[in-house]
PDB file of C-alpha atoms in Angstrom:
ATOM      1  CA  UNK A 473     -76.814-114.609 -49.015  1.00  0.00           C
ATOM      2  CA  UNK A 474     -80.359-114.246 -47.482  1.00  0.00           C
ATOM      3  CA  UNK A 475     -79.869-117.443 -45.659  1.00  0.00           C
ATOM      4  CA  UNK A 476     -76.528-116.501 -44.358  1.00  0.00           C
ATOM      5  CA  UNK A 477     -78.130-113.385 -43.303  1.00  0.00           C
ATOM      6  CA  UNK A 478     -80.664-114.744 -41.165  1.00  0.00           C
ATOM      7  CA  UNK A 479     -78.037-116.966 -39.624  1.00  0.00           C
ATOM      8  CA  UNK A 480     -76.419-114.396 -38.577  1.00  0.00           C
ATOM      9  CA  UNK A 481     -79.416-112.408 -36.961  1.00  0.00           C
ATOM     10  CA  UNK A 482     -80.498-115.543 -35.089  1.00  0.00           C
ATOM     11  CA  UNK A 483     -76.862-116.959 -34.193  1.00  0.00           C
ATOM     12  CA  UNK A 484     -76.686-114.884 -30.908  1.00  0.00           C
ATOM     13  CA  UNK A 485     -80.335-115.878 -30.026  1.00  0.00           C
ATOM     14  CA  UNK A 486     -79.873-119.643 -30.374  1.00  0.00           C
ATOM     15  CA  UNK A 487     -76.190-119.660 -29.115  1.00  0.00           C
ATOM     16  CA  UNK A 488     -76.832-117.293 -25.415  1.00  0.00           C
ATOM     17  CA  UNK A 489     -79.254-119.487 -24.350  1.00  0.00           C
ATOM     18  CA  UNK A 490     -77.048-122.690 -24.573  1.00  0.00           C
ATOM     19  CA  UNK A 491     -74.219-120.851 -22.827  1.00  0.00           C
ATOM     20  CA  UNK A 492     -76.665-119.669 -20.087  1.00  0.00           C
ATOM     21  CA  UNK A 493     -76.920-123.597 -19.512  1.00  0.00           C
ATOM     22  CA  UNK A 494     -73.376-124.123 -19.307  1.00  0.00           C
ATOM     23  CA  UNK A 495     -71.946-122.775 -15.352  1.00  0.00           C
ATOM     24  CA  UNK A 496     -75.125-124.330 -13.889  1.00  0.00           C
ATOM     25  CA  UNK A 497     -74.426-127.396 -15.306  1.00  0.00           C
ATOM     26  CA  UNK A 498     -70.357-127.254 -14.540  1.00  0.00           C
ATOM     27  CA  UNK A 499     -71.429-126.827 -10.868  1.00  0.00           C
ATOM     28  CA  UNK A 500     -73.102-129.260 -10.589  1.00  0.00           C
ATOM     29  CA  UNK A 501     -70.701-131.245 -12.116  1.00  0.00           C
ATOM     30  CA  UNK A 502     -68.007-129.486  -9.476  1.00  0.00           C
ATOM     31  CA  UNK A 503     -70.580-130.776  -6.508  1.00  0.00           C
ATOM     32  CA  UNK A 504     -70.857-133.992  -7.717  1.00  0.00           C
ATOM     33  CA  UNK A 505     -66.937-134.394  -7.793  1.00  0.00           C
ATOM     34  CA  UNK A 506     -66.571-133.544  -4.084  1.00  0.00           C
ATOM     35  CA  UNK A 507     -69.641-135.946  -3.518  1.00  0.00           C
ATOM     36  CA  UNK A 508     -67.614-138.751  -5.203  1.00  0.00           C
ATOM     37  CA  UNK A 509     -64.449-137.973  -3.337  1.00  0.00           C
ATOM     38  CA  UNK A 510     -66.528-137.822  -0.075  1.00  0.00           C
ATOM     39  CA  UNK A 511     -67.902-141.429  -0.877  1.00  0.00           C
ATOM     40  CA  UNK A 512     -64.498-142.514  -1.409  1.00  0.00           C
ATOM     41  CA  UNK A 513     -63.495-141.873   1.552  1.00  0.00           C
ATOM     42  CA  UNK A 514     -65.878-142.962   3.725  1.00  0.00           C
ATOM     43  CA  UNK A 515     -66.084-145.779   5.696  1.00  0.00           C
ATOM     44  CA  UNK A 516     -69.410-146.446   5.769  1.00  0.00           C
ATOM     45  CA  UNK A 517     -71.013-149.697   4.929  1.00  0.00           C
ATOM     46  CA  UNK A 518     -74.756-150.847   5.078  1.00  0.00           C
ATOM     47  CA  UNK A 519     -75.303-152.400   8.696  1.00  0.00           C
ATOM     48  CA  UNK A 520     -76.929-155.429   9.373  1.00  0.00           C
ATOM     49  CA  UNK A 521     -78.651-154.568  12.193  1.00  0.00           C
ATOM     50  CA  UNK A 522     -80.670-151.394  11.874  1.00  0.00           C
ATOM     51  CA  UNK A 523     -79.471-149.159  14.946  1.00  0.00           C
ATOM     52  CA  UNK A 524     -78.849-145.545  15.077  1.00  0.00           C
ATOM     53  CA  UNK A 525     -76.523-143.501  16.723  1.00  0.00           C
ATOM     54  CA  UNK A 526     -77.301-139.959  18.280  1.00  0.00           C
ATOM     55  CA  UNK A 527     -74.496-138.831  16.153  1.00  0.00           C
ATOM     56  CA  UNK A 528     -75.636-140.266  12.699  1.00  0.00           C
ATOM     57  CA  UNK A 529     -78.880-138.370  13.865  1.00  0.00           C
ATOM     58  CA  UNK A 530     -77.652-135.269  14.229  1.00  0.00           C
ATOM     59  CA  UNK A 531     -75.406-135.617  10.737  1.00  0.00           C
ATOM     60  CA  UNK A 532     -78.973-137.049   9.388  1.00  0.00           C
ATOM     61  CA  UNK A 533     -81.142-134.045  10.591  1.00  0.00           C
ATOM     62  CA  UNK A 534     -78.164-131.162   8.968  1.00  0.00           C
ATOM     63  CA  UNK A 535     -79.142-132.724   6.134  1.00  0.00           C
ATOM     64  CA  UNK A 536     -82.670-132.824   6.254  1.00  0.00           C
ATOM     65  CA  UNK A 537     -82.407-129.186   7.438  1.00  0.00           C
ATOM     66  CA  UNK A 538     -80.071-128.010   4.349  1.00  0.00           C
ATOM     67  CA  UNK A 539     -82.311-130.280   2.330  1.00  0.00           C
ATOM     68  CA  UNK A 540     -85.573-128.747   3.799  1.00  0.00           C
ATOM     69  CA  UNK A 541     -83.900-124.944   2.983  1.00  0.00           C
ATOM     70  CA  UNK A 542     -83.123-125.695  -0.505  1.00  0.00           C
ATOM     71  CA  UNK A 543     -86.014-126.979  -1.830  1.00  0.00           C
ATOM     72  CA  UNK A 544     -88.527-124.400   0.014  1.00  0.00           C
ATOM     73  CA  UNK A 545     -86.168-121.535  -1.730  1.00  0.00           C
ATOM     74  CA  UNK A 546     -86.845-123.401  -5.207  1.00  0.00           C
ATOM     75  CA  UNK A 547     -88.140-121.235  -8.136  1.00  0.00           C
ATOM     76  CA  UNK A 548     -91.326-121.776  -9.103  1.00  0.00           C
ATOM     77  CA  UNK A 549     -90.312-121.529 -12.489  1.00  0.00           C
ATOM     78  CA  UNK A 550     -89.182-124.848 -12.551  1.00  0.00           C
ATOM     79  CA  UNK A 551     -92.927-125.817 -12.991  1.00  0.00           C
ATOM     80  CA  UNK A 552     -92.018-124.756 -16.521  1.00  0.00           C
ATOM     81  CA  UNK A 553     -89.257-127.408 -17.020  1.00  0.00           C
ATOM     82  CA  UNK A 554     -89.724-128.389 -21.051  1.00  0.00           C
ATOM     83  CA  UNK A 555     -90.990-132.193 -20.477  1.00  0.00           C
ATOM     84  CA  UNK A 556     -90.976-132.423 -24.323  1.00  0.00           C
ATOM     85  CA  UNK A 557     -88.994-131.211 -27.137  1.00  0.00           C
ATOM     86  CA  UNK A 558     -88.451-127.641 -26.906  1.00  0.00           C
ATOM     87  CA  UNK A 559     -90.928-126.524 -29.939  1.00  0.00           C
ATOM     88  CA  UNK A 560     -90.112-122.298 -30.339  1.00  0.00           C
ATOM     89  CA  UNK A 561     -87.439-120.634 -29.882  1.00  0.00           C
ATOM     90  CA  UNK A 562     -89.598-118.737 -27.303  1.00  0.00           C
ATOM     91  CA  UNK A 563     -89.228-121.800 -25.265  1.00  0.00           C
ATOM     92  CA  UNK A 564     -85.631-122.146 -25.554  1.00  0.00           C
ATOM     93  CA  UNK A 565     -85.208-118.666 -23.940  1.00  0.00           C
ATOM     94  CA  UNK A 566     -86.860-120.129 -21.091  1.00  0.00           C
ATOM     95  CA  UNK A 567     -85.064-123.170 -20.827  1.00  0.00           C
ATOM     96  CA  UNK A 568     -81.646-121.701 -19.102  1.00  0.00           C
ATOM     97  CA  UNK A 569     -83.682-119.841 -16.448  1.00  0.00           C
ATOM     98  CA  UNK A 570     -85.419-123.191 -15.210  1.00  0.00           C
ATOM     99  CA  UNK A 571     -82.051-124.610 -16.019  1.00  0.00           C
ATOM    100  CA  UNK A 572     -80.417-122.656 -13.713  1.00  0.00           C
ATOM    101  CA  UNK A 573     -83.291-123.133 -11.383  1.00  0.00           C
ATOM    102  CA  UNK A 574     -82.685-127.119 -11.420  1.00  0.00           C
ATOM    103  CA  UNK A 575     -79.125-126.612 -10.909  1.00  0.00           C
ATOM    104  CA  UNK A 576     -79.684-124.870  -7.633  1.00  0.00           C
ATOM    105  CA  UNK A 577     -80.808-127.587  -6.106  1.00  0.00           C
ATOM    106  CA  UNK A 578     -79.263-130.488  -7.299  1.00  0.00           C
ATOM    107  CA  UNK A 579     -75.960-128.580  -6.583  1.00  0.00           C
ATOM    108  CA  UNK A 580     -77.824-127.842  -3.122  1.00  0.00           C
ATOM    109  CA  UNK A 581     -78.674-131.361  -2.387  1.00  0.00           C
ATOM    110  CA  UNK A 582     -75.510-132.705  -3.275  1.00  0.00           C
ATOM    111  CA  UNK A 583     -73.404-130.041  -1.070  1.00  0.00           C
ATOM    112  CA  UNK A 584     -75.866-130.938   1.864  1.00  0.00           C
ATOM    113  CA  UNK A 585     -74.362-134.416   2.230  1.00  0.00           C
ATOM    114  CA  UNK A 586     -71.150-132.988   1.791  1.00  0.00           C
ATOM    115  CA  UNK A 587     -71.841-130.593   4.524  1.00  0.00           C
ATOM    116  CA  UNK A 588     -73.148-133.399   6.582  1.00  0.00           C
ATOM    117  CA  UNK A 589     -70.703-135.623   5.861  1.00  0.00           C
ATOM    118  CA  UNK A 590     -73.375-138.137   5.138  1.00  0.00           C
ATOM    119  CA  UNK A 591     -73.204-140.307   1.751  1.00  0.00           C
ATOM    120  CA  UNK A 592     -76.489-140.591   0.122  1.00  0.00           C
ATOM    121  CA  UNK A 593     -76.682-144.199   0.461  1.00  0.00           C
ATOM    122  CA  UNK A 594     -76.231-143.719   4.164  1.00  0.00           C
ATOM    123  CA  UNK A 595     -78.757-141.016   4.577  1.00  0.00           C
ATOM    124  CA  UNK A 596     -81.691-142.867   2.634  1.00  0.00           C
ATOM    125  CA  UNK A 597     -80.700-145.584   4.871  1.00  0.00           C
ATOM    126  CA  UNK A 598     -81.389-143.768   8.310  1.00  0.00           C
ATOM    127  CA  UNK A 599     -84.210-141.770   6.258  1.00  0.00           C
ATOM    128  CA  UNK A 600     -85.842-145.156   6.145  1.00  0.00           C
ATOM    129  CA  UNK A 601     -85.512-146.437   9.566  1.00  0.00           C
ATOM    130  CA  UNK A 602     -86.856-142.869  10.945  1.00  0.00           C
ATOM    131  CA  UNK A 603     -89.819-142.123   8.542  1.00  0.00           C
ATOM    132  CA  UNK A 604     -90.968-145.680   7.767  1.00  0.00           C
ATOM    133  CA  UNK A 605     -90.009-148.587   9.813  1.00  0.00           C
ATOM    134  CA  UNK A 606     -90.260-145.997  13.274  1.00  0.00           C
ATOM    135  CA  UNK A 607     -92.722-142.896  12.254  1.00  0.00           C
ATOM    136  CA  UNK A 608     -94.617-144.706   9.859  1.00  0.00           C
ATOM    137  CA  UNK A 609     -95.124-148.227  12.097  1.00  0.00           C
ATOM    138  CA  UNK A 610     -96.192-145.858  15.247  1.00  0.00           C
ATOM    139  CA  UNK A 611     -98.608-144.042  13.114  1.00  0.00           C
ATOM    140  CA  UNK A 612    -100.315-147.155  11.509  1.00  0.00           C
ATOM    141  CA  UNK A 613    -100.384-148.393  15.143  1.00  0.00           C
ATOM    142  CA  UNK A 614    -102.035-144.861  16.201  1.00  0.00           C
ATOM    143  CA  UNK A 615     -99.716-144.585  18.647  1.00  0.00           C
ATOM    144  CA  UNK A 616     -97.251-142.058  17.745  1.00  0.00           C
ATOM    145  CA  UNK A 617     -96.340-139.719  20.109  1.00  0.00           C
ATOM    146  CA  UNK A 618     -97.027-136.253  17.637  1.00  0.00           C
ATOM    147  CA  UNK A 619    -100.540-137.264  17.198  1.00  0.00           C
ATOM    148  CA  UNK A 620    -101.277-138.021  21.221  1.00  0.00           C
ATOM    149  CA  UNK A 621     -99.383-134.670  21.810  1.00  0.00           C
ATOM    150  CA  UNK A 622    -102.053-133.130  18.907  1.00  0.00           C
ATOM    151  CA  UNK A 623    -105.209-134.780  21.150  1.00  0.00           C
ATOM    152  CA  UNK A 624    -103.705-133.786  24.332  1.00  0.00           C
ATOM    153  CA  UNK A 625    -103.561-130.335  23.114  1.00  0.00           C
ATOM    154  CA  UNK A 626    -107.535-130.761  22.192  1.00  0.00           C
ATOM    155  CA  UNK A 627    -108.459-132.139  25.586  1.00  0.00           C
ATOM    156  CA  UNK A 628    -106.390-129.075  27.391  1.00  0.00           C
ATOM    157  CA  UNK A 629    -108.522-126.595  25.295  1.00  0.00           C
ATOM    158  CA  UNK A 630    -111.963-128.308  26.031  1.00  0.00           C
ATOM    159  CA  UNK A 631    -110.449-128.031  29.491  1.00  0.00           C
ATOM    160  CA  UNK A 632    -110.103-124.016  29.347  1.00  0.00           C
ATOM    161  CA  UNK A 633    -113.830-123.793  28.099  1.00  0.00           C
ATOM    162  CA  UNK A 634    -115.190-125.943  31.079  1.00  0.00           C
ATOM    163  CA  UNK A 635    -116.785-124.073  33.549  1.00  0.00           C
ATOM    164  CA  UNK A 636    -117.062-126.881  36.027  1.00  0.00           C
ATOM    165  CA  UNK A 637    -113.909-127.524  37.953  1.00  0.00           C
ATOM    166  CA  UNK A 638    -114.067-131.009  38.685  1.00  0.00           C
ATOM    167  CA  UNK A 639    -114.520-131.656  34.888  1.00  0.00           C
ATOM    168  CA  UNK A 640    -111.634-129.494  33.866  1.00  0.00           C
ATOM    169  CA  UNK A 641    -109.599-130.892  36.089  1.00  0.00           C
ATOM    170  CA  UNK A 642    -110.050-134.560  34.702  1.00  0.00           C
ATOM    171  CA  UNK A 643    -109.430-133.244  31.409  1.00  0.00           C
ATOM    172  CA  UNK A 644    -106.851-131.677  32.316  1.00  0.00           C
ATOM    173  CA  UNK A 645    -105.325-135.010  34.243  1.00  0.00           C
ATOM    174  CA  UNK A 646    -106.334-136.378  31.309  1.00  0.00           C
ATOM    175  CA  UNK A 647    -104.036-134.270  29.033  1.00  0.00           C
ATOM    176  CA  UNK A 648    -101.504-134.830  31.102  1.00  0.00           C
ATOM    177  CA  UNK A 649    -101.641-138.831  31.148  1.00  0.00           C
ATOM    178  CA  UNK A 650    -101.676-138.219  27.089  1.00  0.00           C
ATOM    179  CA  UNK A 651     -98.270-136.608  27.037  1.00  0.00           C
ATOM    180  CA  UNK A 652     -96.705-138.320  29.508  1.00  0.00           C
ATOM    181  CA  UNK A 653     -97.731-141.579  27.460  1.00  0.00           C
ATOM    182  CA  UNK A 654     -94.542-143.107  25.614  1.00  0.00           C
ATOM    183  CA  UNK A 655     -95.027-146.285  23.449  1.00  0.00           C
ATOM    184  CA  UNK A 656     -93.400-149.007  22.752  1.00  0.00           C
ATOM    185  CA  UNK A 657     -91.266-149.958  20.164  1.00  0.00           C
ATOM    186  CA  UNK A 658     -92.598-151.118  16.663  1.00  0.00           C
ATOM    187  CA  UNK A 659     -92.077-154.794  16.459  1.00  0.00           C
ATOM    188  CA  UNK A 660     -88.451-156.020  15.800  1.00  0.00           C
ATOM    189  CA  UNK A 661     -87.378-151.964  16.641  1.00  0.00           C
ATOM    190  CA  UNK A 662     -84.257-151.720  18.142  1.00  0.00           C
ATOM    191  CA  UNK A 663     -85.218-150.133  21.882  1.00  0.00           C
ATOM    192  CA  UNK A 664     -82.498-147.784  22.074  1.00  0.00           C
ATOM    193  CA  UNK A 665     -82.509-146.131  18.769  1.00  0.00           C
ATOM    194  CA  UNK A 666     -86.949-146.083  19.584  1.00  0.00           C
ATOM    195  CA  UNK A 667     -85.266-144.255  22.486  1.00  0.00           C
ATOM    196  CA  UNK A 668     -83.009-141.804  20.638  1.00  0.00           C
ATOM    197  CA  UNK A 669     -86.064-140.852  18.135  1.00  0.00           C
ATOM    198  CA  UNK A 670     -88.383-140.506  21.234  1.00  0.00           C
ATOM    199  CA  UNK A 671     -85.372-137.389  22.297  1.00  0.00           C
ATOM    200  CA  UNK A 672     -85.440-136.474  18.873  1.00  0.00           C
ATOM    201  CA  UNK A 673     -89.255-136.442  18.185  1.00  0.00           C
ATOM    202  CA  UNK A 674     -89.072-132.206  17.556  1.00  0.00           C
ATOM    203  CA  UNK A 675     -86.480-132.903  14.969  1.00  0.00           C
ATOM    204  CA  UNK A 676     -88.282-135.833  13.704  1.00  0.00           C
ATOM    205  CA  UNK A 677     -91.089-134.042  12.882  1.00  0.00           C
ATOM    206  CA  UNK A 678     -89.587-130.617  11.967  1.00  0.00           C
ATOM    207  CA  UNK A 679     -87.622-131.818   9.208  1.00  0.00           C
ATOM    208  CA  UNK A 680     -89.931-134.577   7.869  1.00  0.00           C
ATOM    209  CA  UNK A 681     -90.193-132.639   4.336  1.00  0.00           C
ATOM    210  CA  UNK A 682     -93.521-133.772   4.183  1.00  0.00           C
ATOM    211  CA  UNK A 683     -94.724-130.236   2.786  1.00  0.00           C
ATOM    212  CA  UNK A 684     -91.835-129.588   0.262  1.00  0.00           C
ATOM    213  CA  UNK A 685     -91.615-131.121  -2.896  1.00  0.00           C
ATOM    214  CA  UNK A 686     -88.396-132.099  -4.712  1.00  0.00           C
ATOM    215  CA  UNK A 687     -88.569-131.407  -8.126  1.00  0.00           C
ATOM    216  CA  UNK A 688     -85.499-133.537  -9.128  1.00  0.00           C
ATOM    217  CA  UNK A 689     -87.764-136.891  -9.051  1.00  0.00           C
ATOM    218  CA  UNK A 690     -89.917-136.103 -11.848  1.00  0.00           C
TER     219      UNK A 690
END
């Protein structure tokens, strides 16, 4: 009797908690559907030659953008994520929150290449090509046009705080030479889509993600 008791006491504690888990999980379960249907209809296959369109760009950079949205809105609860067997029944409460947490964005990440109509296999493709074969080549290279923009912007303030005109006019020339400077192609880089990124260098840089953090690759 005393055990049945106590079941029945801690019943509705141990049950909520696991149906608290269950619509975040059939969500993403419903966004991973329409990601599979998506995929199986489209007709995209890997390319051999890695070229870019100004189209797949702008599906590429919705993405990025929904992606970018998502995962600076995440809870910073899901620093608590269990990574071990929950211990207490304290814990367990928390589990569903960070649950529900971890659901957001999966079920956000997964509805942004829906939204883009952009597989994921296609988008880590052009991901690739932008941010390390292009970005990443031009930056090794020290010739990227973000960081030249970044010292021209240098040289026009050292300009403002010259009192001599002839030298704050060469700085200023100077500047100007800086941003007007466009590099070549990294080596084997197909010139037109280095020309397409070039357009798209705001974008580029923008929606790099390089200060979020996705929390689904732990």
């Amino acid at each position: 009797m005393a055990m049945a008791a106590v079941c029945v006491v801690l019943a509705p504690r141990v049950i909520a908690p696991g149906l608290r888990m269950m619509q975040p999980i059939s969500r993403m379960k419903q966004s991973q559907t329409r990601l599979e249907q998506m995929e199986a209809q489209s007709n995209w296959k890997r390319p051999a030659a890695e070229v870019l369109t100004a189209e797949q760009l702008d599906r590429f950079f919705a993405v990025r953008q929904r992606i970018d949205a998502i995962r600076r809105g995440a809870d910073p609860r899901l620093d608590r994520l269990p990574r071990k067997h929950v211990r207490s029944l304290e814990e367990l409460r928390q589990v569903p929150d960070v649950i529900q947490g971890v659901s957001e964005m999966v079920t956000g990440e997964l509805d942004a290449y829906v939204a883009g109509r952009m597989t994921p296999e296609e988008y880590h493709w052009v991901s690739r090509i932008v941010y390390e074969r292009w970005r990443g080549s031009l930056k090794r290279a020290g010739r990227y046009p973000a960081a030249l923009r970044a010292a021209a912007a240098e040289v026009d303030a050292a300009a403002a705080g010259e009192r001599d005109g002839r030298v704050r006019a060469r700085l200023q020339a100077l500047a100007a030479q800086m941003r007007a400077r466009e590099p070549a192609p990294p080596e084997s880089f197909d010139p037109e889509t280095h020309r397409l990124l070039l357009a798209r260098l705001d974008d580029v840089e923008k929606w790099s993600l390089d200060d979020t953090e996705s929390h689904l690759s732990r």
